[in-house]
PDB file of C-alpha atoms in Angstrom:
ATOM      1  CA  UNK E  64      -0.013  -0.025   0.007  1.00 75.00           C
ATOM      2  CA  UNK E  65       1.338   3.407  -0.877  1.00 90.00           C
ATOM      3  CA  UNK E  66       2.301   5.630   2.079  1.00 88.00           C
ATOM      4  CA  UNK E  67      -0.217   8.401   1.389  1.00 87.00           C
ATOM      5  CA  UNK E  68      -3.102   5.960   1.245  1.00 90.00           C
ATOM      6  CA  UNK E  69      -1.957   4.232   4.432  1.00 92.00           C
ATOM      7  CA  UNK E  70      -1.645   7.620   6.182  1.00 91.00           C
ATOM      8  CA  UNK E  71      -5.165   8.678   5.239  1.00 92.00           C
ATOM      9  CA  UNK E  72      -6.562   5.318   6.436  1.00 94.00           C
ATOM     10  CA  UNK E  73      -4.776   5.662   9.771  1.00 94.00           C
ATOM     11  CA  UNK E  74      -6.015   9.228  10.223  1.00 94.00           C
ATOM     12  CA  UNK E  75      -9.512   8.114   9.361  1.00 96.00           C
ATOM     13  CA  UNK E  76      -9.452   5.390  12.056  1.00 97.00           C
ATOM     14  CA  UNK E  77      -8.031   7.856  14.525  1.00 96.00           C
ATOM     15  CA  UNK E  78     -10.702  10.446  13.722  1.00 97.00           C
ATOM     16  CA  UNK E  79     -13.492   7.772  13.987  1.00 98.00           C
ATOM     17  CA  UNK E  80     -12.130   6.970  17.530  1.00 98.00           C
ATOM     18  CA  UNK E  81     -12.018  10.672  18.334  1.00 97.00           C
ATOM     19  CA  UNK E  82     -15.669  11.112  17.253  1.00 98.00           C
ATOM     20  CA  UNK E  83     -16.661   8.185  19.449  1.00 97.00           C
ATOM     21  CA  UNK E  84     -14.710   9.437  22.467  1.00 97.00           C
ATOM     22  CA  UNK E  85     -15.767  13.132  22.092  1.00 96.00           C
ATOM     23  CA  UNK E  86     -19.437  12.072  21.864  1.00 94.00           C
ATOM     24  CA  UNK E  87     -19.401   9.574  24.726  1.00 93.00           C
ATOM     25  CA  UNK E  88     -17.026  11.300  27.119  1.00 92.00           C
ATOM     26  CA  UNK E  89     -17.149  15.081  26.716  1.00 84.00           C
ATOM     27  CA  UNK E  90     -20.616  16.033  27.933  1.00 82.00           C
ATOM     28  CA  UNK E  91     -21.801  19.475  28.893  1.00 80.00           C
ATOM     29  CA  UNK E  92     -25.121  19.544  30.896  1.00 72.00           C
ATOM     30  CA  UNK E  93     -27.817  21.650  29.336  1.00 66.00           C
ATOM     31  CA  UNK E  94     -30.666  23.508  31.098  1.00 63.00           C
ATOM     32  CA  UNK E  95     -33.224  21.259  29.488  1.00 55.00           C
ATOM     33  CA  UNK E  96     -31.979  18.238  31.362  1.00 56.00           C
ATOM     34  CA  UNK E  97     -30.028  16.706  28.515  1.00 60.00           C
ATOM     35  CA  UNK E  98     -26.466  17.363  27.520  1.00 73.00           C
ATOM     36  CA  UNK E  99     -24.396  18.733  24.670  1.00 82.00           C
ATOM     37  CA  UNK E 100     -21.365  16.748  23.515  1.00 87.00           C
ATOM     38  CA  UNK E 101     -18.251  17.539  21.554  1.00 91.00           C
ATOM     39  CA  UNK E 102     -18.874  14.925  18.928  1.00 95.00           C
ATOM     40  CA  UNK E 103     -20.428  17.211  16.306  1.00 95.00           C
ATOM     41  CA  UNK E 104     -17.328  19.362  16.333  1.00 97.00           C
ATOM     42  CA  UNK E 105     -15.150  16.329  15.577  1.00 97.00           C
ATOM     43  CA  UNK E 106     -17.627  15.215  12.861  1.00 98.00           C
ATOM     44  CA  UNK E 107     -17.079  18.558  11.071  1.00 98.00           C
ATOM     45  CA  UNK E 108     -13.335  18.261  11.500  1.00 97.00           C
ATOM     46  CA  UNK E 109     -13.497  14.851   9.864  1.00 97.00           C
ATOM     47  CA  UNK E 110     -14.941  16.432   6.740  1.00 97.00           C
ATOM     48  CA  UNK E 111     -12.602  19.404   6.715  1.00 96.00           C
ATOM     49  CA  UNK E 112      -9.358  17.512   7.491  1.00 94.00           C
ATOM     50  CA  UNK E 113      -9.890  14.137   5.805  1.00 95.00           C
ATOM     51  CA  UNK E 114     -11.962  15.341   2.881  1.00 95.00           C
ATOM     52  CA  UNK E 115     -15.580  14.470   2.210  1.00 97.00           C
ATOM     53  CA  UNK E 116     -15.247  10.730   1.551  1.00 97.00           C
ATOM     54  CA  UNK E 117     -12.810   9.547   4.181  1.00 97.00           C
ATOM     55  CA  UNK E 118     -14.176  12.171   6.575  1.00 97.00           C
ATOM     56  CA  UNK E 119     -17.747  10.998   6.036  1.00 98.00           C
ATOM     57  CA  UNK E 120     -16.774   7.428   6.660  1.00 98.00           C
ATOM     58  CA  UNK E 121     -14.834   8.303   9.834  1.00 98.00           C
ATOM     59  CA  UNK E 122     -17.679  10.505  11.167  1.00 98.00           C
ATOM     60  CA  UNK E 123     -20.367   7.957  10.431  1.00 98.00           C
ATOM     61  CA  UNK E 124     -18.497   4.961  11.872  1.00 98.00           C
ATOM     62  CA  UNK E 125     -17.343   6.858  15.015  1.00 98.00           C
ATOM     63  CA  UNK E 126     -20.849   8.077  15.683  1.00 96.00           C
ATOM     64  CA  UNK E 127     -22.389   4.639  15.031  1.00 97.00           C
ATOM     65  CA  UNK E 128     -19.899   3.125  17.500  1.00 97.00           C
ATOM     66  CA  UNK E 129     -21.008   5.650  20.148  1.00 95.00           C
ATOM     67  CA  UNK E 130     -24.688   4.765  19.683  1.00 93.00           C
ATOM     68  CA  UNK E 131     -23.904   1.059  20.013  1.00 96.00           C
ATOM     69  CA  UNK E 132     -21.675   1.523  23.081  1.00 94.00           C
ATOM     70  CA  UNK E 133     -24.033   3.955  24.878  1.00 90.00           C
ATOM     71  CA  UNK E 134     -27.230   1.888  24.463  1.00 90.00           C
ATOM     72  CA  UNK E 135     -28.809   3.715  21.542  1.00 89.00           C
ATOM     73  CA  UNK E 136     -28.616   0.883  19.003  1.00 93.00           C
ATOM     74  CA  UNK E 137     -31.995   1.870  17.504  1.00 90.00           C
ATOM     75  CA  UNK E 138     -30.346   5.135  16.332  1.00 90.00           C
ATOM     76  CA  UNK E 139     -27.133   3.541  15.034  1.00 95.00           C
ATOM     77  CA  UNK E 140     -28.198   2.943  11.370  1.00 96.00           C
ATOM     78  CA  UNK E 141     -29.560   6.508  11.060  1.00 95.00           C
ATOM     79  CA  UNK E 142     -26.565   7.957  12.818  1.00 95.00           C
ATOM     80  CA  UNK E 143     -24.177   6.227  10.427  1.00 98.00           C
ATOM     81  CA  UNK E 144     -25.865   7.872   7.444  1.00 98.00           C
ATOM     82  CA  UNK E 145     -26.704  11.230   9.056  1.00 98.00           C
ATOM     83  CA  UNK E 146     -23.256  11.930  10.548  1.00 98.00           C
ATOM     84  CA  UNK E 147     -21.598  10.624   7.446  1.00 98.00           C
ATOM     85  CA  UNK E 148     -23.611  13.028   5.236  1.00 98.00           C
ATOM     86  CA  UNK E 149     -22.931  15.825   7.740  1.00 98.00           C
ATOM     87  CA  UNK E 150     -19.186  15.402   7.255  1.00 98.00           C
ATOM     88  CA  UNK E 151     -19.453  14.846   3.490  1.00 98.00           C
ATOM     89  CA  UNK E 152     -21.399  18.127   3.029  1.00 98.00           C
ATOM     90  CA  UNK E 153     -18.993  20.058   5.216  1.00 98.00           C
ATOM     91  CA  UNK E 154     -15.971  18.635   3.440  1.00 97.00           C
ATOM     92  CA  UNK E 155     -17.342  19.243  -0.054  1.00 98.00           C
ATOM     93  CA  UNK E 156     -18.291  22.841   0.622  1.00 98.00           C
ATOM     94  CA  UNK E 157     -14.988  23.524   2.448  1.00 97.00           C
ATOM     95  CA  UNK E 158     -12.966  22.155  -0.490  1.00 96.00           C
ATOM     96  CA  UNK E 159     -15.100  23.888  -3.151  1.00 97.00           C
ATOM     97  CA  UNK E 160     -14.451  27.218  -1.456  1.00 96.00           C
ATOM     98  CA  UNK E 161     -10.680  26.865  -1.378  1.00 92.00           C
ATOM     99  CA  UNK E 162     -10.547  25.709   2.240  1.00 92.00           C
ATOM    100  CA  UNK E 163     -11.379  29.245   3.296  1.00 94.00           C
ATOM    101  CA  UNK E 164     -12.847  30.452   6.569  1.00 95.00           C
ATOM    102  CA  UNK E 165     -16.051  31.225   4.660  1.00 97.00           C
ATOM    103  CA  UNK E 166     -16.112  27.689   3.326  1.00 96.00           C
ATOM    104  CA  UNK E 167     -15.537  26.351   6.810  1.00 96.00           C
ATOM    105  CA  UNK E 168     -18.584  28.283   8.158  1.00 97.00           C
ATOM    106  CA  UNK E 169     -20.886  27.502   5.238  1.00 98.00           C
ATOM    107  CA  UNK E 170     -19.832  23.851   5.192  1.00 98.00           C
ATOM    108  CA  UNK E 171     -20.345  23.582   8.918  1.00 98.00           C
ATOM    109  CA  UNK E 172     -23.759  25.188   8.784  1.00 98.00           C
ATOM    110  CA  UNK E 173     -24.817  22.897   5.893  1.00 98.00           C
ATOM    111  CA  UNK E 174     -23.593  19.861   7.770  1.00 98.00           C
ATOM    112  CA  UNK E 175     -25.445  20.756  10.941  1.00 97.00           C
ATOM    113  CA  UNK E 176     -28.643  21.457   9.069  1.00 97.00           C
ATOM    114  CA  UNK E 177     -28.343  17.969   7.528  1.00 98.00           C
ATOM    115  CA  UNK E 178     -27.850  16.553  11.001  1.00 96.00           C
ATOM    116  CA  UNK E 179     -30.858  18.339  12.464  1.00 95.00           C
ATOM    117  CA  UNK E 180     -33.141  17.506   9.534  1.00 96.00           C
ATOM    118  CA  UNK E 181     -31.746  13.959   9.349  1.00 96.00           C
ATOM    119  CA  UNK E 182     -32.561  13.154  12.986  1.00 92.00           C
ATOM    120  CA  UNK E 183     -35.974  14.719  12.704  1.00 93.00           C
ATOM    121  CA  UNK E 184     -36.768  12.600   9.628  1.00 93.00           C
ATOM    122  CA  UNK E 185     -35.293   9.455  11.122  1.00 93.00           C
ATOM    123  CA  UNK E 186     -37.257   9.821  14.349  1.00 88.00           C
ATOM    124  CA  UNK E 187     -40.454  10.885  12.621  1.00 90.00           C
ATOM    125  CA  UNK E 188     -40.510   8.209   9.909  1.00 88.00           C
ATOM    126  CA  UNK E 189     -38.417   5.269  10.839  1.00 79.00           C
ATOM    127  CA  UNK E 190     -38.878   5.359  14.596  1.00 73.00           C
ATOM    128  CA  UNK E 191     -42.560   6.319  13.995  1.00 83.00           C
ATOM    129  CA  UNK E 192     -42.621   9.276  16.365  1.00 81.00           C
ATOM    130  CA  UNK E 193     -44.433  11.504  13.829  1.00 82.00           C
ATOM    131  CA  UNK E 194     -44.506  15.207  14.633  1.00 84.00           C
ATOM    132  CA  UNK E 195     -43.383  14.399  18.145  1.00 81.00           C
ATOM    133  CA  UNK E 196     -39.904  14.174  16.671  1.00 82.00           C
ATOM    134  CA  UNK E 197     -39.949  17.969  16.326  1.00 88.00           C
ATOM    135  CA  UNK E 198     -39.272  18.170  20.013  1.00 85.00           C
ATOM    136  CA  UNK E 199     -35.672  17.173  19.353  1.00 84.00           C
ATOM    137  CA  UNK E 200     -35.054  19.944  16.811  1.00 89.00           C
ATOM    138  CA  UNK E 201     -34.117  22.752  19.241  1.00 89.00           C
ATOM    139  CA  UNK E 202     -31.685  20.483  21.099  1.00 87.00           C
ATOM    140  CA  UNK E 203     -30.082  19.383  17.844  1.00 90.00           C
ATOM    141  CA  UNK E 204     -29.742  22.965  16.712  1.00 93.00           C
ATOM    142  CA  UNK E 205     -27.933  23.858  19.949  1.00 90.00           C
ATOM    143  CA  UNK E 206     -25.780  20.755  19.582  1.00 92.00           C
ATOM    144  CA  UNK E 207     -24.940  21.723  16.026  1.00 94.00           C
ATOM    145  CA  UNK E 208     -24.093  25.309  16.975  1.00 95.00           C
ATOM    146  CA  UNK E 209     -21.755  24.156  19.772  1.00 93.00           C
ATOM    147  CA  UNK E 210     -20.155  21.689  17.416  1.00 95.00           C
ATOM    148  CA  UNK E 211     -19.659  24.321  14.696  1.00 97.00           C
ATOM    149  CA  UNK E 212     -18.074  26.826  17.108  1.00 96.00           C
ATOM    150  CA  UNK E 213     -15.815  24.136  18.617  1.00 95.00           C
ATOM    151  CA  UNK E 214     -14.697  22.870  15.220  1.00 97.00           C
ATOM    152  CA  UNK E 215     -14.013  26.343  13.839  1.00 96.00           C
ATOM    153  CA  UNK E 216     -11.844  27.172  16.875  1.00 95.00           C
ATOM    154  CA  UNK E 217      -9.912  23.911  16.638  1.00 94.00           C
ATOM    155  CA  UNK E 218      -9.229  24.282  12.894  1.00 94.00           C
ATOM    156  CA  UNK E 219      -8.130  27.850  13.357  1.00 91.00           C
ATOM    157  CA  UNK E 220      -5.740  26.703  16.076  1.00 91.00           C
ATOM    158  CA  UNK E 221      -4.437  23.936  13.807  1.00 89.00           C
ATOM    159  CA  UNK E 222      -3.827  26.461  11.075  1.00 86.00           C
ATOM    160  CA  UNK E 223      -1.312  28.209  13.331  1.00 85.00           C
ATOM    161  CA  UNK E 224       0.716  25.021  13.525  1.00 83.00           C
ATOM    162  CA  UNK E 225       2.326  22.743  10.965  1.00 71.00           C
ATOM    163  CA  UNK E 226      -0.215  19.996  11.819  1.00 65.00           C
ATOM    164  CA  UNK E 227      -2.845  21.303   9.406  1.00 60.00           C
ATOM    165  CA  UNK E 228      -0.606  20.664   6.398  1.00 63.00           C
ATOM    166  CA  UNK E 229      -0.023  17.076   7.533  1.00 61.00           C
ATOM    167  CA  UNK E 230      -3.658  16.394   8.279  1.00 62.00           C
ATOM    168  CA  UNK E 231      -5.676  17.960   5.438  1.00 60.00           C
ATOM    169  CA  UNK E 232      -6.260  15.545   2.626  1.00 53.00           C
TER     170      UNK E 232
END
C-alpha cells in the first residue's frame, strides 16, 4: 500500500475513535436536562481535515460506535448515514471554497442542518414518532451550533501550527 493511502486510512481510524470518544465522554449539561457533547465538532473536523469521503466514513463509523456503546442501538443505522452526510457536506463545501474560513462556516452550517433535519426525519418516519420528533429539533440545533463553534476554533488553532498541512487531505 502506498504511504499516502496508508496515512489517510490511519488518520480516518483515529478520527473515528475521536468522534466516538468526544461524543461519549465530553458532555456538557444543558438547562433542558439533557447534555451537549463535543462529537459534532469532531464530525465537522473529519470532513474538513480528511476530505468528504474519508471524513464522512470516519464521522459515520465513529458516531455509530458511540450509539452502540451507549445503548442507543436503534439510532445507530440512522446515525451512520446522518453523521456521514454531515461530514461529506461540510468537506465538499470547504474544499469547493478553497478551504477558506467562509467555506468552513458554510460547510459547517450545511452539515449541521443535515444533522438536524436527518434526525428529525429518522425519528419521525423510521422510529414512527411523527410530529413528536420535532421536540428534538431545538436541542439538535444547539448541539450543532456548539459543534460548529468548537470545530471552527480547533481548525483555526491547527492552522497556526504545521499540523494542518499534515492532516488535510
